[in-house]
Short mmCIF file of C-alpha atoms in Angstrom, two decimals:
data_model
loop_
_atom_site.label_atom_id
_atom_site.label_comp_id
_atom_site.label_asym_id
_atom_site.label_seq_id
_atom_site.Cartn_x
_atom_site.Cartn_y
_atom_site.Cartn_z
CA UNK A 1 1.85 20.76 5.35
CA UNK A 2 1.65 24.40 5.76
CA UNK A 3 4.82 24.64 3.10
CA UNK A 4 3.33 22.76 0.53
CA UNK A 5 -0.12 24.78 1.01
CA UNK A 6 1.95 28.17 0.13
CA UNK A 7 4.11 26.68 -2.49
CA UNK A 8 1.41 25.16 -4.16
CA UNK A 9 3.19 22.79 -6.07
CA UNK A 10 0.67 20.90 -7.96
CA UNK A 11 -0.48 23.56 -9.80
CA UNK A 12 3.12 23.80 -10.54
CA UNK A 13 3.63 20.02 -12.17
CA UNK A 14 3.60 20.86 -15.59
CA UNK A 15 1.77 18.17 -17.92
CA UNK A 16 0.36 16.37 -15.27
CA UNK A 17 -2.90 13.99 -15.87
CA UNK A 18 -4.42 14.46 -12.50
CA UNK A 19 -4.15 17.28 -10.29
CA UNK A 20 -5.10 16.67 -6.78
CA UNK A 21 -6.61 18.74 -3.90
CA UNK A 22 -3.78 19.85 -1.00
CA UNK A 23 -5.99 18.23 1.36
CA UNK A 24 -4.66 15.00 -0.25
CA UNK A 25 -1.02 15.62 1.33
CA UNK A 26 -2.92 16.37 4.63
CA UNK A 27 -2.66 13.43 7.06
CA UNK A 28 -3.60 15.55 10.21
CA UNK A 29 -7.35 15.67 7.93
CA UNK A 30 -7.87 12.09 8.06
CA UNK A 31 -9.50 12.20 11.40
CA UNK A 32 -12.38 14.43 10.05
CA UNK A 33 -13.01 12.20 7.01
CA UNK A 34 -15.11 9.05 6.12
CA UNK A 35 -11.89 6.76 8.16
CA UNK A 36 -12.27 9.47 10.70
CA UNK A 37 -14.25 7.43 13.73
CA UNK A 38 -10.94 5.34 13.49
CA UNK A 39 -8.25 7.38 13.71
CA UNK A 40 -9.53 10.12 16.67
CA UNK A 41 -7.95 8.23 19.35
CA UNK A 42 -6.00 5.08 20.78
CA UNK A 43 -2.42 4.18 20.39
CA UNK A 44 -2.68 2.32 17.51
CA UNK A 45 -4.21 5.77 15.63
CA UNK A 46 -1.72 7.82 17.00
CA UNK A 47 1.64 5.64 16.05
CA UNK A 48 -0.42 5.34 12.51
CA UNK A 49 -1.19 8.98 11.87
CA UNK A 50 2.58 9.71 13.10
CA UNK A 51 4.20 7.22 10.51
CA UNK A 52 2.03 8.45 7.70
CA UNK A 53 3.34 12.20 8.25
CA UNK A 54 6.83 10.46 8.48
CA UNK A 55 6.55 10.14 4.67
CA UNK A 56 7.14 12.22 1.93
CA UNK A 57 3.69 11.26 0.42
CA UNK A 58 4.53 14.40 -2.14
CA UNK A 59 7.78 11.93 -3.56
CA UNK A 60 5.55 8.85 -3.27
CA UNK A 61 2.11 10.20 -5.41
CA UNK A 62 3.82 12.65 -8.10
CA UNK A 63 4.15 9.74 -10.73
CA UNK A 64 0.60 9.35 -10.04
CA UNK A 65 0.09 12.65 -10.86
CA UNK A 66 1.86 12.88 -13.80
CA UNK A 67 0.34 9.68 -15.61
CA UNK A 68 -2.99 9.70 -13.67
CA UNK A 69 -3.06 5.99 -12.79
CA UNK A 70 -4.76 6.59 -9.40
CA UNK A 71 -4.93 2.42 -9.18
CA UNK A 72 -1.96 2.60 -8.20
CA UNK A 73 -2.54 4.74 -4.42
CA UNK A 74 -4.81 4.91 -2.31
CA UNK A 75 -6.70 7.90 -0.31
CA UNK A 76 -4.71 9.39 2.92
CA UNK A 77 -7.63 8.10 5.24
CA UNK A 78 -7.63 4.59 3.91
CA UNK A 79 -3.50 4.45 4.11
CA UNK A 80 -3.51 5.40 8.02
CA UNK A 81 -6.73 3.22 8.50
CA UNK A 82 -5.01 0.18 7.36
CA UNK A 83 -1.37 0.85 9.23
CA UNK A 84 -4.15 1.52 12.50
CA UNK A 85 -5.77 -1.59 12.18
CA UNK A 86 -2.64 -3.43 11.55
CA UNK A 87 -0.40 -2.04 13.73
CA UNK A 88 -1.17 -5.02 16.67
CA UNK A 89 0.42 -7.48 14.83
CA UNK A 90 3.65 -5.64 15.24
CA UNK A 91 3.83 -5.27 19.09
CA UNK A 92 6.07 -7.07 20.84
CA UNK A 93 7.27 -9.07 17.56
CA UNK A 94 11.19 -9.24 17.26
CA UNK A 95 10.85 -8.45 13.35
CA UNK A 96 7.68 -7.13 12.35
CA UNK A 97 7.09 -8.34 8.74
CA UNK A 98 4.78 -7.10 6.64
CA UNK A 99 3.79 -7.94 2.82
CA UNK A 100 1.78 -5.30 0.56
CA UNK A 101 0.48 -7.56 -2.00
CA UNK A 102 -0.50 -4.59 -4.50
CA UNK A 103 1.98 -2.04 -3.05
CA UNK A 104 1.34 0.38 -5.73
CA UNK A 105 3.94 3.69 -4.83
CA UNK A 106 5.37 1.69 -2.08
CA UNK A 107 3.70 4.50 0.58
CA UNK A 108 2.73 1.67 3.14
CA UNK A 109 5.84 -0.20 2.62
CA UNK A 110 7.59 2.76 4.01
CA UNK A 111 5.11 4.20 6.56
CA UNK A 112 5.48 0.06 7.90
CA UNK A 113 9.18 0.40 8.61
CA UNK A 114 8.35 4.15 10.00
CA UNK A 115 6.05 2.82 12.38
CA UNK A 116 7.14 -0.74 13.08
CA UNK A 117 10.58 -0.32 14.16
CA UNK A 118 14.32 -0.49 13.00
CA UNK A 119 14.27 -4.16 12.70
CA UNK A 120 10.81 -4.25 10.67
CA UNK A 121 10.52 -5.66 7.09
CA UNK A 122 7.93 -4.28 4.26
CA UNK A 123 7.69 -6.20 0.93
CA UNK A 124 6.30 -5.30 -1.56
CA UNK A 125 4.55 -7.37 -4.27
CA UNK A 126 3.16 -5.66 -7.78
CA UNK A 127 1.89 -7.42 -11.08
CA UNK A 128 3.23 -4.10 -13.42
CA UNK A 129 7.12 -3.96 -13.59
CA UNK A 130 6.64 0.10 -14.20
CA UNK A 131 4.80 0.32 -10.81
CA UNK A 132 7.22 -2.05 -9.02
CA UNK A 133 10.15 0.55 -10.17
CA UNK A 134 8.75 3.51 -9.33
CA UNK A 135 8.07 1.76 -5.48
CA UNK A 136 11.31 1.06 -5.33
CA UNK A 137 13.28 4.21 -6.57
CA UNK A 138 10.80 6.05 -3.47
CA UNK A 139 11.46 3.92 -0.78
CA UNK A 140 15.54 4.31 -1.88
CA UNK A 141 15.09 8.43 -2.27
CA UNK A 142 16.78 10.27 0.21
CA UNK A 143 14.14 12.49 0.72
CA UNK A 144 11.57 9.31 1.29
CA UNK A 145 11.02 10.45 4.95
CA UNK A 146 11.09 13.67 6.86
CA UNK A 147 14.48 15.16 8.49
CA UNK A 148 15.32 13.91 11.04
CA UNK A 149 13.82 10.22 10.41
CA UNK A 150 15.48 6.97 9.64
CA UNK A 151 14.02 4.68 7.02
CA UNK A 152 15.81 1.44 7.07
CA UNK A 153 15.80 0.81 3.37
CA UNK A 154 17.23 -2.49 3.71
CA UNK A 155 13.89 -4.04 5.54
CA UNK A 156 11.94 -2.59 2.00
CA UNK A 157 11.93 -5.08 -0.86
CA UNK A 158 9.69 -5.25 -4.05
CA UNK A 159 8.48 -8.04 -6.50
CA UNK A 160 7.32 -7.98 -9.63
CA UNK A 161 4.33 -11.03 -9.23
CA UNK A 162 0.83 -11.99 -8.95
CA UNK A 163 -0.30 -10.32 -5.65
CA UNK A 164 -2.94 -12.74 -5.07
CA UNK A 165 -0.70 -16.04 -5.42
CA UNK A 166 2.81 -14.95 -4.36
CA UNK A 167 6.01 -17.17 -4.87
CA UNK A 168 7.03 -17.70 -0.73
CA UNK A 169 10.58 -18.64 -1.97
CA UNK A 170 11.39 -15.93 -4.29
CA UNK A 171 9.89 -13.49 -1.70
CA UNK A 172 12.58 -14.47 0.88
CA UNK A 173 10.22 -15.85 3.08
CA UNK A 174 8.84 -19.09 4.80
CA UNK A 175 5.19 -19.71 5.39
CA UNK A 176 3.71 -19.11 8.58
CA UNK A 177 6.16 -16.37 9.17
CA UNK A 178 4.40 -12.88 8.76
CA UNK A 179 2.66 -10.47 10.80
CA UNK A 180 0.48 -8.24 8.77
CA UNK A 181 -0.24 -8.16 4.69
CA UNK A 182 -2.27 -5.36 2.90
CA UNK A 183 -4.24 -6.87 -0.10
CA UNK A 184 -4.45 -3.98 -2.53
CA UNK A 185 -7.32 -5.81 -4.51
CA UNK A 186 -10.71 -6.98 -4.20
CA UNK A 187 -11.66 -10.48 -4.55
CA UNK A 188 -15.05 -11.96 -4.62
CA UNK A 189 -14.79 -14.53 -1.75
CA UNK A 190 -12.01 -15.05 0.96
CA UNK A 191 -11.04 -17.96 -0.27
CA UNK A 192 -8.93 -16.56 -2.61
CA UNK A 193 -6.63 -15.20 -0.24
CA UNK A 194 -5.96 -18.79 0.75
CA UNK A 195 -2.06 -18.36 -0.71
CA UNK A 196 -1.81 -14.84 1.06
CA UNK A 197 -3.00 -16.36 4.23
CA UNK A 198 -0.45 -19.41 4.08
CA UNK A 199 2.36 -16.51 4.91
CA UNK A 200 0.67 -15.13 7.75
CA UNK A 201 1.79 -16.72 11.35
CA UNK A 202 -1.22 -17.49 13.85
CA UNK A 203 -2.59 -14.56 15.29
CA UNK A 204 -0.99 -12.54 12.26
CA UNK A 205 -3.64 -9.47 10.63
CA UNK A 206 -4.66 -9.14 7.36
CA UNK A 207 -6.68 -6.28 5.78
CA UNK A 208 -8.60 -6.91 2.45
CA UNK A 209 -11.56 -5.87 0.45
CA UNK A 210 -14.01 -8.67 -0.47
CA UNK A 211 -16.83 -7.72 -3.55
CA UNK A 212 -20.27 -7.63 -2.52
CA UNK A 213 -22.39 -10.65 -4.09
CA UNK A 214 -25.02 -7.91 -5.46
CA UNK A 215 -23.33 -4.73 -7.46
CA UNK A 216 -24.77 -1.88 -9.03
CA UNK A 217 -25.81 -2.19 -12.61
CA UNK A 218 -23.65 0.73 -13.31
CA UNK A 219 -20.42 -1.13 -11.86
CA UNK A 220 -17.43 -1.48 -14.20
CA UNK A 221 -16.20 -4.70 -14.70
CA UNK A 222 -12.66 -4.48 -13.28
CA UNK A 223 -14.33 -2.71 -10.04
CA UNK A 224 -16.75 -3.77 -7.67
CA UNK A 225 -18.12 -2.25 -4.64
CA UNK A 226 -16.66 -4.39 -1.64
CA UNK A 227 -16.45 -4.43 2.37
CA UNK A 228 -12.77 -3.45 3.76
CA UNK A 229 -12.44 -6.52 6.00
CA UNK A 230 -9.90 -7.00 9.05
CA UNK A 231 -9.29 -10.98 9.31
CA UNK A 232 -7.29 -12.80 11.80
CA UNK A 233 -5.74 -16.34 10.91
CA UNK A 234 -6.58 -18.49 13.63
CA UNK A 235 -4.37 -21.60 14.86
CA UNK A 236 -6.44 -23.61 12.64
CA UNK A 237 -5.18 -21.41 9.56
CA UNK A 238 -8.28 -20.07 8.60
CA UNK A 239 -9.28 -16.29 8.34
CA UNK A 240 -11.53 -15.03 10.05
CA UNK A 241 -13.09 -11.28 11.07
CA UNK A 242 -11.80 -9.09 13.65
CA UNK A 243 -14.06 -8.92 16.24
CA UNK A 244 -13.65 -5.05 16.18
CA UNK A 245 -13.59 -4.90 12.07
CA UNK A 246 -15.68 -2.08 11.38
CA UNK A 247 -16.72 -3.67 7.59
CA UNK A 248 -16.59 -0.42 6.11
CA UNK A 249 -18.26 0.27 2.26
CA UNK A 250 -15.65 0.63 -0.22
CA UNK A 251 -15.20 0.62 -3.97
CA UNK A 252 -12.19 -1.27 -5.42
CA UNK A 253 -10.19 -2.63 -8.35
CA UNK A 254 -10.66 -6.37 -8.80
CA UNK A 255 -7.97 -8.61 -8.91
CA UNK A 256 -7.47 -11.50 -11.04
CA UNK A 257 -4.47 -13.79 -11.61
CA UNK A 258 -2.20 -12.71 -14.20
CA UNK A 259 0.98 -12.84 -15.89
CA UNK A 260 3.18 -10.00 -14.63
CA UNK A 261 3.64 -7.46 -16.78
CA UNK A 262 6.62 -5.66 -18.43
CA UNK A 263 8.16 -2.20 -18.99
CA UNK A 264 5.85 -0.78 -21.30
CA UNK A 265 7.47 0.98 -24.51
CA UNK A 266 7.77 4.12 -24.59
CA UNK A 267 7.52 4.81 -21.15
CA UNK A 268 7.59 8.26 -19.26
CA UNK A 269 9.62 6.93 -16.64
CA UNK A 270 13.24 8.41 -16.07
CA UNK A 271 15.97 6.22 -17.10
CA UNK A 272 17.42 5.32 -13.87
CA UNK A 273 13.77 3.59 -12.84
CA UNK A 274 13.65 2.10 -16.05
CA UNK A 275 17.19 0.16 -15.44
CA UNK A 276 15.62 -0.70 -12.22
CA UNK A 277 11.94 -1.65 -13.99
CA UNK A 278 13.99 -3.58 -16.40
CA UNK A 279 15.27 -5.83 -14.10
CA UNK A 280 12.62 -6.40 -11.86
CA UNK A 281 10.83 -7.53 -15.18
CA UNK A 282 13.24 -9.97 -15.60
CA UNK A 283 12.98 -11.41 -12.26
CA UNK A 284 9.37 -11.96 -11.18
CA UNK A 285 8.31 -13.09 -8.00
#
């Protein structure tokens, strides 16, 4: 952190769209901020915070910064919160498996197998095949996580699909079988994480944001302002809060089930991700 405060680098990324802050490379800073009360103490907080510094979140957020589509990350505090809360489901589990259905960069995928173990999976599902690419050239970059650190690259997959009603079989994986899935989108009740919650095992954590019934006036349509829930599928199958879920205010992108999309033309992406786009596009999950 205190190298990339004197380099400076962002003011250094010629052409870029957005231009963030250092403080958004700072993990240590997430204690202080609105996830703060979360992430002072406890195990859970610490392994979290520790994994999150494990990555190179400079690798993972520069083609964010150079085409400005901040849909596809999420804030420092937010990432750490959600690998906190999470992080139960992985104790004592012979392969901790986790899905990202939104995975954006891919950051979680990788702090997952950082703080999960050598044996822990992360896949990765994403409706745009440009977004999908980029997630996977990062988690495949040798410079993905800090010296020193092993990333086991072969637990990370990504799938171009429909986040919110994911193909079990072309993910690899059998229902009932996961530990922990990130839902990168907000939906307006739970029930539509009814196919998301058919992977998780019993006793398996999921973390989502689910729109508020009333929204401001002001409120674009493909956002809403939504609670960050922590659920817990029971033995009946049915999700249900936390009893420590802190419900915490949020503002999100909505999700809504789609077609997934392809390489756009013309795109900005080098051409060794675009071979990889490419054939993710061709073989959606």
């Amino acid at each position: 952190m205190e190298w990339l405060r004197r380099t400076n680098l962002t003011t250094g990324l010629k052409g870029a769209a957005f231009l963030p802050s250092i403080d958004e490379f700072d993990i240590d800073a997430t204690r202080h901020g609105k996830w703060g009360p979360w992430l002072t103490a406890g195990k859970d907080a610490e392994e979290a915070i520790e994994a999150a510094k494990g990555v190179n979140r400079w690798l993972f957020y520069e083609d964010v910064m150079r085409s400005g589509r901040l849909a596809s990350t999420a804030t420092p505090g937010m990432h750490v919160y959600i690998l906190r809360m999470l992080r139960s489901a992985a104790v004592n589990v012979q392969r901790p498996t986790f899905v990202d259905a939104g995975c954006g960069t891919g950051f979680l995928l990788q702090a997952w197998l950082l703080m999960a173990g050598a044996d822990a999976r992360a896949i990765g599902l994403e409706l745009d095949a440009l977004t999908a690419a980029q997630a996977l050239w990062h988690l495949h970059h040798p410079e993905a996580v800090g010296i020193g650190l092993a990333a086991s690259v072969h637990g990370a997959t990504v799938h171009v699909g429909d986040a919110l009603s994911p193909d079990v079989r072309k993910l690899g994986l059998r229902e009932g079988t996961v530990d922990a899935i990130n839902v990168g989108l907000a939906v307006d009740h739970i029930g539509a994480l009814e196919p998301l919650a058919r992977l998780l095992r019993a006793g398996g954590l999921m973390s989502a944001p689910l729109c508020k019934t009333q929204q401001p006036a002001d409120m674009p349509q493909d956002k809403c302002a939504a609670r960050f829930r922590i659920l817990s599928k029971g033995i009946e199958g049915t999700l249900s809060p936390q009893p420590s879920d802190p419900d915490i205010d949020v503002r999100f992108i909505r999700g809504m089930v789609s077609a997934p999309h392809s390489i756009r033309k013309n795109s900005q992406l080098p051409r060794p991700r675009q071979r990889m786009a490419r054939h993710l596009a061709i073989s959606p999950a």
